[in-house]
PDB file of C-alpha atoms and ligand atoms in Angstrom:
ATOM      1  CA  MET A 194       6.459  12.553 -15.042  1.00  0.00           C
ATOM      2  CA  ARG A 195       3.012  12.515 -13.451  1.00  0.00           C
ATOM      3  CA  SER A 196       2.623  10.590 -10.213  1.00  0.00           C
ATOM      4  CA  VAL A 197      -0.131   8.066  -9.664  1.00  0.00           C
ATOM      5  CA  ILE A 198      -0.949   7.788  -5.957  1.00  0.00           C
ATOM      6  CA  PHE A 199      -2.131   4.476  -4.532  1.00  0.00           C
ATOM      7  CA  THR A 200      -3.213   3.814  -0.973  1.00  0.00           C
ATOM      8  CA  ILE A 201      -3.326   0.385   0.590  1.00  0.00           C
ATOM      9  CA  ALA A 202      -5.930   1.100   3.239  1.00  0.00           C
ATOM     10  CA  ASN A 203      -8.036  -1.433   5.058  1.00  0.00           C
ATOM     11  CA  GLN A 204      -9.319  -1.305   8.618  1.00  0.00           C
ATOM     12  CA  LYS A 205      -8.143  -4.850   9.266  1.00  0.00           C
ATOM     13  CA  GLY A 206      -4.644  -5.639  10.500  1.00  0.00           C
ATOM     14  CA  GLY A 207      -2.541  -8.596   9.498  1.00  0.00           C
ATOM     15  CA  VAL A 208      -3.991  -8.973   6.002  1.00  0.00           C
ATOM     16  CA  GLY A 209      -0.785  -8.292   4.066  1.00  0.00           C
ATOM     17  CA  LYS A 210      -1.037  -4.529   3.506  1.00  0.00           C
ATOM     18  CA  THR A 211       2.539  -3.746   4.478  1.00  0.00           C
ATOM     19  CA  THR A 212       3.955  -6.846   2.800  1.00  0.00           C
ATOM     20  CA  THR A 213       2.167  -5.799  -0.384  1.00  0.00           C
ATOM     21  CA  ALA A 214       3.112  -2.118  -0.110  1.00  0.00           C
ATOM     22  CA  VAL A 215       6.798  -2.972   0.354  1.00  0.00           C
ATOM     23  CA  ASN A 216       7.136  -5.746  -2.204  1.00  0.00           C
ATOM     24  CA  LEU A 217       4.912  -4.214  -4.860  1.00  0.00           C
ATOM     25  CA  SER A 218       6.931  -0.986  -4.517  1.00  0.00           C
ATOM     26  CA  ALA A 219      10.174  -2.958  -4.797  1.00  0.00           C
ATOM     27  CA  ALA A 220       8.948  -4.874  -7.851  1.00  0.00           C
ATOM     28  CA  LEU A 221       7.800  -1.674  -9.572  1.00  0.00           C
ATOM     29  CA  ALA A 222      11.197  -0.097  -8.852  1.00  0.00           C
ATOM     30  CA  GLU A 223      12.979  -3.174 -10.199  1.00  0.00           C
ATOM     31  CA  LYS A 224      11.025  -2.750 -13.431  1.00  0.00           C
ATOM     32  CA  GLY A 225      12.253   0.805 -13.753  1.00  0.00           C
ATOM     33  CA  VAL A 226       9.259   2.656 -12.301  1.00  0.00           C
ATOM     34  CA  ARG A 227      10.498   5.374  -9.933  1.00  0.00           C
ATOM     35  CA  THR A 228       8.510   4.644  -6.806  1.00  0.00           C
ATOM     36  CA  LEU A 229       8.009   6.403  -3.491  1.00  0.00           C
ATOM     37  CA  LEU A 230       6.730   4.291  -0.606  1.00  0.00           C
ATOM     38  CA  VAL A 231       5.002   6.409   2.042  1.00  0.00           C
ATOM     39  CA  ASP A 232       4.935   4.763   5.453  1.00  0.00           C
ATOM     40  CA  LEU A 233       1.881   6.216   7.159  1.00  0.00           C
ATOM     41  CA  ASP A 234       1.669   3.601   9.919  1.00  0.00           C
ATOM     42  CA  PRO A 235       3.181   4.762  13.251  1.00  0.00           C
ATOM     43  CA  GLN A 236       4.306   1.158  13.767  1.00  0.00           C
ATOM     44  CA  ALA A 237       6.746   1.793  10.903  1.00  0.00           C
ATOM     45  CA  ASN A 238       6.726  -1.792   9.646  1.00  0.00           C
ATOM     46  CA  ALA A 239       7.335  -0.738   6.045  1.00  0.00           C
ATOM     47  CA  THR A 240      10.268   1.442   7.137  1.00  0.00           C
ATOM     48  CA  SER A 241      11.969  -1.397   8.988  1.00  0.00           C
ATOM     49  CA  ALA A 242      11.135  -3.886   6.226  1.00  0.00           C
ATOM     50  CA  LEU A 243      13.361  -1.764   3.974  1.00  0.00           C
ATOM     51  CA  GLY A 244      16.140  -1.921   6.549  1.00  0.00           C
ATOM     52  CA  ILE A 245      15.795   1.730   7.512  1.00  0.00           C
ATOM     53  CA  GLU A 246      16.111   2.657  11.190  1.00  0.00           C
ATOM     54  CA  LYS A 247      13.353   4.594  12.888  1.00  0.00           C
ATOM     55  CA  ARG A 248      14.594   8.092  13.633  1.00  0.00           C
ATOM     56  CA  GLU A 249      12.819  10.824  15.561  1.00  0.00           C
ATOM     57  CA  GLY A 250      11.656  13.636  13.327  1.00  0.00           C
ATOM     58  CA  ALA A 251      11.948  11.557  10.159  1.00  0.00           C
ATOM     59  CA  SER A 252       8.234  11.046   9.516  1.00  0.00           C
ATOM     60  CA  LEU A 253       5.378  13.038   8.045  1.00  0.00           C
ATOM     61  CA  TYR A 254       4.366  14.141  11.542  1.00  0.00           C
ATOM     62  CA  GLY A 255       5.809  17.636  11.014  1.00  0.00           C
ATOM     63  CA  PRO A 256       4.603  18.185   7.437  1.00  0.00           C
ATOM     64  CA  LEU A 257       1.082  17.073   8.425  1.00  0.00           C
ATOM     65  CA  ARG A 258       1.114  19.899  11.010  1.00  0.00           C
ATOM     66  CA  GLY A 259       2.397  22.318   8.422  1.00  0.00           C
ATOM     67  CA  GLU A 260       5.995  22.183   9.718  1.00  0.00           C
ATOM     68  CA  GLY A 261       8.624  21.370   7.112  1.00  0.00           C
ATOM     69  CA  THR A 262       8.032  19.662   3.808  1.00  0.00           C
ATOM     70  CA  ALA A 263       7.439  16.075   2.789  1.00  0.00           C
ATOM     71  CA  ILE A 264      10.178  16.347   0.142  1.00  0.00           C
ATOM     72  CA  GLU A 265      12.878  16.894   2.761  1.00  0.00           C
ATOM     73  CA  LYS A 266      11.775  13.730   4.587  1.00  0.00           C
ATOM     74  CA  ILE A 267      12.226  11.432   1.581  1.00  0.00           C
ATOM     75  CA  VAL A 268      15.212   9.070   1.814  1.00  0.00           C
ATOM     76  CA  PRO A 269      16.797   6.763  -0.762  1.00  0.00           C
ATOM     77  CA  THR A 270      16.736   3.021  -0.044  1.00  0.00           C
ATOM     78  CA  ALA A 271      19.164   0.207  -0.815  1.00  0.00           C
ATOM     79  CA  TYR A 272      17.211  -0.315  -4.014  1.00  0.00           C
ATOM     80  CA  ARG A 273      17.451   1.544  -7.284  1.00  0.00           C
ATOM     81  CA  ASN A 274      14.340   3.612  -8.126  1.00  0.00           C
ATOM     82  CA  LEU A 275      12.862   3.017  -4.674  1.00  0.00           C
ATOM     83  CA  PHE A 276      12.483   5.875  -2.205  1.00  0.00           C
ATOM     84  CA  LEU A 277      10.879   6.026   1.228  1.00  0.00           C
ATOM     85  CA  LEU A 278       9.015   8.558   3.291  1.00  0.00           C
ATOM     86  CA  PRO A 279       9.683   6.910   6.653  1.00  0.00           C
ATOM     87  CA  SER A 280       7.520   6.580   9.711  1.00  0.00           C
ATOM     88  CA  GLU A 281       8.297   6.558  13.421  1.00  0.00           C
ATOM     89  CA  GLU A 282       6.313   6.729  16.638  1.00  0.00           C
ATOM     90  CA  ASP A 283       5.658  10.494  16.492  1.00  0.00           C
ATOM     91  CA  LEU A 284       3.191   9.834  13.733  1.00  0.00           C
ATOM     92  CA  ALA A 285       0.843   8.234  16.273  1.00  0.00           C
ATOM     93  CA  ALA A 286       0.268  11.698  17.732  1.00  0.00           C
ATOM     94  CA  SER A 287      -1.064  12.949  14.382  1.00  0.00           C
ATOM     95  CA  GLU A 288      -4.011  10.620  14.812  1.00  0.00           C
ATOM     96  CA  ILE A 289      -5.103  12.626  17.878  1.00  0.00           C
ATOM     97  CA  GLU A 290      -3.707  16.070  17.135  1.00  0.00           C
ATOM     98  CA  LEU A 291      -5.172  16.374  13.670  1.00  0.00           C
ATOM     99  CA  ALA A 292      -8.657  15.118  14.538  1.00  0.00           C
ATOM    100  CA  GLY A 293     -11.025  18.026  14.220  1.00  0.00           C
ATOM    101  CA  ALA A 294      -8.335  20.549  13.210  1.00  0.00           C
ATOM    102  CA  GLU A 295      -9.167  22.752  10.247  1.00  0.00           C
ATOM    103  CA  GLY A 296      -9.091  20.883   6.934  1.00  0.00           C
ATOM    104  CA  TYR A 297      -7.670  17.864   8.745  1.00  0.00           C
ATOM    105  CA  LEU A 298      -8.640  15.320   6.099  1.00  0.00           C
ATOM    106  CA  GLY A 299      -6.737  17.168   3.400  1.00  0.00           C
ATOM    107  CA  ARG A 300      -3.401  17.430   5.237  1.00  0.00           C
ATOM    108  CA  LEU A 301      -1.650  14.544   3.481  1.00  0.00           C
ATOM    109  CA  GLN A 302      -2.990  15.616   0.101  1.00  0.00           C
ATOM    110  CA  ALA A 303      -1.490  19.071   0.684  1.00  0.00           C
ATOM    111  CA  ALA A 304       1.797  17.630   1.977  1.00  0.00           C
ATOM    112  CA  LEU A 305       2.140  15.320  -1.046  1.00  0.00           C
ATOM    113  CA  ALA A 306       1.215  17.958  -3.632  1.00  0.00           C
ATOM    114  CA  PRO A 307       4.803  19.292  -3.982  1.00  0.00           C
ATOM    115  CA  VAL A 308       6.131  15.718  -4.113  1.00  0.00           C
ATOM    116  CA  ARG A 309       3.778  15.025  -6.975  1.00  0.00           C
ATOM    117  CA  GLU A 310       4.670  18.292  -8.682  1.00  0.00           C
ATOM    118  CA  SER A 311       8.383  17.541  -8.376  1.00  0.00           C
ATOM    119  CA  GLY A 312       7.887  15.006 -11.164  1.00  0.00           C
ATOM    120  CA  GLN A 313      10.358  12.657  -9.468  1.00  0.00           C
ATOM    121  CA  TYR A 314       8.102   9.685  -8.838  1.00  0.00           C
ATOM    122  CA  ARG A 315       5.859   7.761 -11.214  1.00  0.00           C
ATOM    123  CA  ALA A 316       4.169   5.769  -8.470  1.00  0.00           C
ATOM    124  CA  ILE A 317       3.495   6.776  -4.875  1.00  0.00           C
ATOM    125  CA  ILE A 318       2.301   3.949  -2.629  1.00  0.00           C
ATOM    126  CA  ILE A 319       0.930   4.678   0.832  1.00  0.00           C
ATOM    127  CA  ASP A 320       0.993   1.996   3.528  1.00  0.00           C
ATOM    128  CA  CYS A 321      -1.711   2.683   6.130  1.00  0.00           C
ATOM    129  CA  PRO A 322      -2.285   1.734   9.746  1.00  0.00           C
ATOM    130  CA  PRO A 323      -4.846  -1.020  10.396  1.00  0.00           C
ATOM    131  CA  SER A 324      -7.704   1.323  11.283  1.00  0.00           C
ATOM    132  CA  LEU A 325      -9.830   3.831   9.479  1.00  0.00           C
ATOM    133  CA  GLY A 326      -8.575   6.684  11.625  1.00  0.00           C
ATOM    134  CA  VAL A 327      -7.389  10.129  10.655  1.00  0.00           C
ATOM    135  CA  LEU A 328      -4.201   8.899   8.929  1.00  0.00           C
ATOM    136  CA  SER A 329      -5.962   6.321   6.754  1.00  0.00           C
ATOM    137  CA  MET A 330      -8.709   8.830   5.915  1.00  0.00           C
ATOM    138  CA  ASN A 331      -6.008  11.302   4.883  1.00  0.00           C
ATOM    139  CA  SER A 332      -4.534   8.683   2.570  1.00  0.00           C
ATOM    140  CA  LEU A 333      -7.925   8.049   0.984  1.00  0.00           C
ATOM    141  CA  ALA A 334      -8.298  11.793   0.457  1.00  0.00           C
ATOM    142  CA  ALA A 335      -4.852  12.011  -1.168  1.00  0.00           C
ATOM    143  CA  ALA A 336      -4.950   8.950  -3.433  1.00  0.00           C
ATOM    144  CA  ASP A 337      -6.041   8.382  -7.007  1.00  0.00           C
ATOM    145  CA  TYR A 338      -6.640   4.690  -6.393  1.00  0.00           C
ATOM    146  CA  LEU A 339      -7.394   2.426  -3.471  1.00  0.00           C
ATOM    147  CA  LEU A 340      -5.655  -0.946  -3.594  1.00  0.00           C
ATOM    148  CA  ILE A 341      -7.204  -3.541  -1.323  1.00  0.00           C
ATOM    149  CA  ALA A 342      -5.136  -6.323   0.211  1.00  0.00           C
ATOM    150  CA  LEU A 343      -7.616  -9.091   0.912  1.00  0.00           C
ATOM    151  CA  GLN A 344      -6.677 -12.217   2.782  1.00  0.00           C
ATOM    152  CA  CYS A 345      -7.896 -15.474   1.205  1.00  0.00           C
ATOM    153  CA  GLU A 346      -9.974 -16.541   4.181  1.00  0.00           C
ATOM    154  CA  TYR A 347     -13.487 -17.293   5.338  1.00  0.00           C
ATOM    155  CA  LEU A 348     -15.713 -14.155   5.218  1.00  0.00           C
ATOM    156  CA  ALA A 349     -13.362 -12.310   2.874  1.00  0.00           C
ATOM    157  CA  LEU A 350     -16.357 -11.060   0.897  1.00  0.00           C
ATOM    158  CA  GLU A 351     -17.865  -9.445   3.988  1.00  0.00           C
ATOM    159  CA  GLY A 352     -14.654  -7.597   4.700  1.00  0.00           C
ATOM    160  CA  LEU A 353     -14.522  -6.502   1.085  1.00  0.00           C
ATOM    161  CA  GLY A 354     -18.117  -5.208   1.236  1.00  0.00           C
ATOM    162  CA  GLN A 355     -17.231  -3.116   4.245  1.00  0.00           C
ATOM    163  CA  ILE A 356     -14.234  -1.554   2.488  1.00  0.00           C
ATOM    164  CA  LEU A 357     -16.254  -0.800  -0.630  1.00  0.00           C
ATOM    165  CA  ARG A 358     -18.979   0.885   1.426  1.00  0.00           C
ATOM    166  CA  ASN A 359     -16.333   3.057   3.063  1.00  0.00           C
ATOM    167  CA  LEU A 360     -14.984   3.962  -0.361  1.00  0.00           C
ATOM    168  CA  ASP A 361     -18.471   5.098  -1.414  1.00  0.00           C
ATOM    169  CA  ARG A 362     -18.898   7.118   1.765  1.00  0.00           C
ATOM    170  CA  ILE A 363     -15.629   8.925   1.195  1.00  0.00           C
ATOM    171  CA  LYS A 364     -16.558   9.759  -2.363  1.00  0.00           C
ATOM    172  CA  GLN A 365     -20.046  10.907  -1.425  1.00  0.00           C
ATOM    173  CA  ALA A 366     -18.822  13.018   1.474  1.00  0.00           C
ATOM    174  CA  GLY A 367     -16.808  14.991  -1.056  1.00  0.00           C
ATOM    175  CA  VAL A 368     -13.503  14.135   0.626  1.00  0.00           C
ATOM    176  CA  ASN A 369     -12.131  12.792  -2.662  1.00  0.00           C
ATOM    177  CA  PRO A 370     -14.824  12.309  -5.301  1.00  0.00           C
ATOM    178  CA  SER A 371     -12.348  11.027  -7.891  1.00  0.00           C
ATOM    179  CA  LEU A 372     -10.970   8.207  -5.722  1.00  0.00           C
ATOM    180  CA  GLU A 373     -11.364   4.881  -7.516  1.00  0.00           C
ATOM    181  CA  LEU A 374     -10.950   1.243  -6.646  1.00  0.00           C
ATOM    182  CA  GLY A 375      -7.649   0.387  -8.325  1.00  0.00           C
ATOM    183  CA  GLY A 376      -7.753  -3.313  -7.631  1.00  0.00           C
ATOM    184  CA  VAL A 377      -7.865  -6.149  -5.160  1.00  0.00           C
ATOM    185  CA  VAL A 378      -4.746  -8.138  -4.296  1.00  0.00           C
ATOM    186  CA  MET A 379      -5.577 -11.565  -2.888  1.00  0.00           C
ATOM    187  CA  THR A 380      -2.996 -12.361  -0.202  1.00  0.00           C
ATOM    188  CA  MET A 381      -1.850 -15.361   1.853  1.00  0.00           C
ATOM    189  CA  PHE A 382      -3.235 -17.874  -0.610  1.00  0.00           C
ATOM    190  CA  ASP A 383      -2.814 -21.359   0.776  1.00  0.00           C
ATOM    191  CA  THR A 384      -2.391 -23.678  -2.202  1.00  0.00           C
ATOM    192  CA  ARG A 385      -3.353 -26.706  -0.135  1.00  0.00           C
ATOM    193  CA  THR A 386      -6.854 -25.624   0.785  1.00  0.00           C
ATOM    194  CA  LYS A 387      -9.989 -25.707  -1.284  1.00  0.00           C
ATOM    195  CA  LEU A 388     -11.356 -22.787   0.730  1.00  0.00           C
ATOM    196  CA  ALA A 389      -8.652 -20.425  -0.540  1.00  0.00           C
ATOM    197  CA  ARG A 390      -9.513 -21.266  -4.140  1.00  0.00           C
ATOM    198  CA  GLN A 391     -13.217 -20.789  -3.465  1.00  0.00           C
ATOM    199  CA  VAL A 392     -12.601 -17.403  -1.845  1.00  0.00           C
ATOM    200  CA  VAL A 393     -10.592 -16.157  -4.830  1.00  0.00           C
ATOM    201  CA  GLU A 394     -13.312 -17.365  -7.198  1.00  0.00           C
ATOM    202  CA  GLU A 395     -16.058 -15.662  -5.194  1.00  0.00           C
ATOM    203  CA  VAL A 396     -14.206 -12.357  -5.035  1.00  0.00           C
ATOM    204  CA  ARG A 397     -13.526 -12.542  -8.782  1.00  0.00           C
ATOM    205  CA  LYS A 398     -17.233 -13.150  -9.418  1.00  0.00           C
ATOM    206  CA  HIS A 399     -18.117 -10.193  -7.221  1.00  0.00           C
ATOM    207  CA  LEU A 400     -15.633  -7.797  -8.804  1.00  0.00           C
ATOM    208  CA  PRO A 401     -14.807  -8.997 -12.297  1.00  0.00           C
ATOM    209  CA  ASP A 402     -11.931  -6.972 -13.829  1.00  0.00           C
ATOM    210  CA  ARG A 403     -10.698  -5.541 -10.533  1.00  0.00           C
ATOM    211  CA  VAL A 404      -9.071  -8.569  -8.920  1.00  0.00           C
ATOM    212  CA  PHE A 405      -5.450  -8.956  -9.982  1.00  0.00           C
ATOM    213  CA  GLU A 406      -4.556 -12.249 -11.682  1.00  0.00           C
ATOM    214  CA  SER A 407      -1.461 -12.553  -9.553  1.00  0.00           C
ATOM    215  CA  VAL A 408      -2.441 -14.113  -6.227  1.00  0.00           C
ATOM    216  CA  ILE A 409       0.105 -13.862  -3.395  1.00  0.00           C
ATOM    217  CA  PRO A 410       0.890 -17.262  -1.875  1.00  0.00           C
ATOM    218  CA  ARG A 411       1.259 -17.823   1.842  1.00  0.00           C
ATOM    219  CA  THR A 412       4.950 -18.522   2.223  1.00  0.00           C
ATOM    220  CA  ILE A 413       7.276 -18.362   5.173  1.00  0.00           C
ATOM    221  CA  ARG A 414       9.861 -16.499   3.042  1.00  0.00           C
ATOM    222  CA  LEU A 415       7.558 -13.474   2.744  1.00  0.00           C
ATOM    223  CA  SER A 416       7.261 -13.263   6.522  1.00  0.00           C
ATOM    224  CA  GLU A 417      11.003 -13.764   7.077  1.00  0.00           C
ATOM    225  CA  ALA A 418      12.272 -11.090   4.690  1.00  0.00           C
ATOM    226  CA  PRO A 419      11.328  -8.039   6.856  1.00  0.00           C
ATOM    227  CA  SER A 420      13.352  -9.323   9.815  1.00  0.00           C
ATOM    228  CA  PHE A 421      16.421  -9.062   7.584  1.00  0.00           C
ATOM    229  CA  GLY A 422      15.390  -5.577   6.467  1.00  0.00           C
ATOM    230  CA  GLN A 423      15.010  -6.877   2.946  1.00  0.00           C
ATOM    231  CA  THR A 424      12.314  -7.035   0.326  1.00  0.00           C
ATOM    232  CA  ILE A 425      11.404 -10.508  -0.907  1.00  0.00           C
ATOM    233  CA  LEU A 426      13.141  -9.679  -4.198  1.00  0.00           C
ATOM    234  CA  ALA A 427      16.440  -9.219  -2.366  1.00  0.00           C
ATOM    235  CA  TYR A 428      15.942 -11.915   0.251  1.00  0.00           C
ATOM    236  CA  ASP A 429      14.880 -14.727  -2.057  1.00  0.00           C
ATOM    237  CA  PRO A 430      14.632 -13.485  -5.629  1.00  0.00           C
ATOM    238  CA  LEU A 431      13.483 -16.750  -7.177  1.00  0.00           C
ATOM    239  CA  SER A 432      10.902 -17.690  -4.540  1.00  0.00           C
ATOM    240  CA  PRO A 433       7.170 -17.954  -5.311  1.00  0.00           C
ATOM    241  CA  GLY A 434       6.586 -14.768  -3.296  1.00  0.00           C
ATOM    242  CA  SER A 435       9.030 -12.845  -5.509  1.00  0.00           C
ATOM    243  CA  THR A 436       7.408 -14.190  -8.647  1.00  0.00           C
ATOM    244  CA  ALA A 437       3.949 -13.252  -7.396  1.00  0.00           C
ATOM    245  CA  TYR A 438       4.933  -9.661  -6.570  1.00  0.00           C
ATOM    246  CA  ARG A 439       6.784  -9.297  -9.882  1.00  0.00           C
ATOM    247  CA  ASN A 440       3.677 -10.473 -11.733  1.00  0.00           C
ATOM    248  CA  LEU A 441       1.541  -8.103  -9.689  1.00  0.00           C
ATOM    249  CA  ALA A 442       3.868  -5.229 -10.615  1.00  0.00           C
ATOM    250  CA  LYS A 443       3.521  -6.136 -14.293  1.00  0.00           C
ATOM    251  CA  GLU A 444      -0.253  -5.964 -13.993  1.00  0.00           C
ATOM    252  CA  VAL A 445      -0.128  -2.675 -12.087  1.00  0.00           C
ATOM    253  CA  ILE A 446       2.173  -1.149 -14.711  1.00  0.00           C
ATOM    254  CA  ALA A 447      -0.196  -2.228 -17.490  1.00  0.00           C
ATOM    255  CA  ARG A 448      -3.427  -1.276 -15.719  1.00  0.00           C
ATOM    256  CA  PHE A 449      -2.245   2.220 -14.785  1.00  0.00           C
ATOM    257  CA  ASP A 450       0.034   2.802 -17.732  1.00  0.00           C
ATOM    258  CA  LEU A 451       3.017   3.450 -15.453  1.00  0.00           C
ATOM    259  CA  LYS A 452       5.628   3.015 -18.173  1.00  0.00           C
ATOM    260  CA  SER A 453       4.412   5.980 -20.204  1.00  0.00           C
ATOM    261  CA  ALA A 454       5.853   9.365 -19.337  1.00  0.00           C
ATOM    262  CA  SER A 455       2.585  11.126 -18.549  1.00  0.00           C
TER     263      SER A 455
HETATM  264  N1  ADP B 609       1.842 -13.995   1.737  1.00  0.00           N
HETATM  265  C1  ADP B 609       2.269 -14.148   2.988  1.00  0.00           C
HETATM  266  N2  ADP B 609       2.728 -15.331   3.420  1.00  0.00           N
HETATM  267  C2  ADP B 609       3.142 -15.487   4.702  1.00  0.00           C
HETATM  268  N3  ADP B 609       3.133 -14.528   5.622  1.00  0.00           N
HETATM  269  C3  ADP B 609       2.682 -13.312   5.237  1.00  0.00           C
HETATM  270  C4  ADP B 609       2.239 -13.052   3.916  1.00  0.00           C
HETATM  271  N4  ADP B 609       1.855 -11.751   3.836  1.00  0.00           N
HETATM  272  C5  ADP B 609       2.046 -11.240   5.054  1.00  0.00           C
HETATM  273  N5  ADP B 609       2.544 -12.152   5.918  1.00  0.00           N
HETATM  274  C6  ADP B 609       2.875 -11.978   7.332  1.00  0.00           C
HETATM  275  O1  ADP B 609       1.661 -11.755   8.038  1.00  0.00           O
HETATM  276  C7  ADP B 609       1.816 -10.725   8.998  1.00  0.00           C
HETATM  277  C8  ADP B 609       0.876  -9.556   8.659  1.00  0.00           C
HETATM  278  O2  ADP B 609       1.233  -9.042   7.379  1.00  0.00           O
HETATM  279  P1  ADP B 609       1.349  -7.472   7.122  1.00  0.00           P
HETATM  280  O3  ADP B 609       1.767  -7.299   5.724  1.00  0.00           O
HETATM  281  O4  ADP B 609       2.194  -6.835   8.169  1.00  0.00           O
HETATM  282  O5  ADP B 609      -0.170  -7.067   7.300  1.00  0.00           O
HETATM  283  P2  ADP B 609      -0.841  -5.641   7.618  1.00  0.00           P
HETATM  284  O6  ADP B 609       0.077  -4.580   7.146  1.00  0.00           O
HETATM  285  O7  ADP B 609      -2.137  -5.688   6.855  1.00  0.00           O
HETATM  286  O8  ADP B 609      -1.068  -5.606   9.100  1.00  0.00           O
HETATM  287  C9  ADP B 609       3.276 -10.326   8.956  1.00  0.00           C
HETATM  288  O9  ADP B 609       3.959 -11.044   9.941  1.00  0.00           O
HETATM  289  C10 ADP B 609       3.726 -10.761   7.567  1.00  0.00           C
HETATM  290  O10 ADP B 609       5.097 -11.051   7.525  1.00  0.00           O
HETATM  291 MG1   MG B 610       0.896  -2.940   8.168  1.00  0.00          MG
END
């Protein structure tokens, strides 16, 4: 089983990266795709959203310094087919400690190589901190595809342009020349406003083929689920948020051929 590595990186906070990382991972797992969620944000929101307690020494902090392996940090979750590489506060130190160290941009890629080679996970999804610091750059160096969570709001296109320019820079700098834009997930869609519809249309016009059909609605249920340590699929399985993430998972499986063995 070959792993496909996705990173949900975006310098902006509060746009639905973690919500998408957690619930897309859960929906893929529900559909039988063995998925590893990598929490690379020292705030550990994805870890707690899965109901897993922060524990010192549990994160990639050690493996990124060359101490211990990523495989030994992986934990099962309450969900079938869904595994987690947790985060905790230590990881914040990596941001500073790694900067400028030898080969610092390739640390995550090296740490994840044995995970990939283990053949245990079909999809690996990395949730990044809301900055383009050392950790996010490491995720861009390690990933096959960048998934962009884009909030349906005024100036969304400008934010998107910025992310796409960063993607080009990373490729041109030789950090990861084969990194590709995997797709754009439109988040926090407010069905009542005309603006939200216009934003989705504009982004679709700008990037035909790359914007997922499934648009994630703004719903209170999606923001409540993490406080119960549950994915939306467990918290409210028939809600619009669940449906949206299930549909997104279907598209991701089809686009990246995740149901085939290789
Ligand atoms: N579709 C949505 N509807 C309602 N609230 C959402 C939605 N997506 C995210 N949120 C909430 O918005 C906040 C920011 O989302 P989050 O996924 O943590 O963003 P990021 O990881 O980009 O910082 C969180 O409180 C989250 O629960
Ligand atoms: Mg987040």
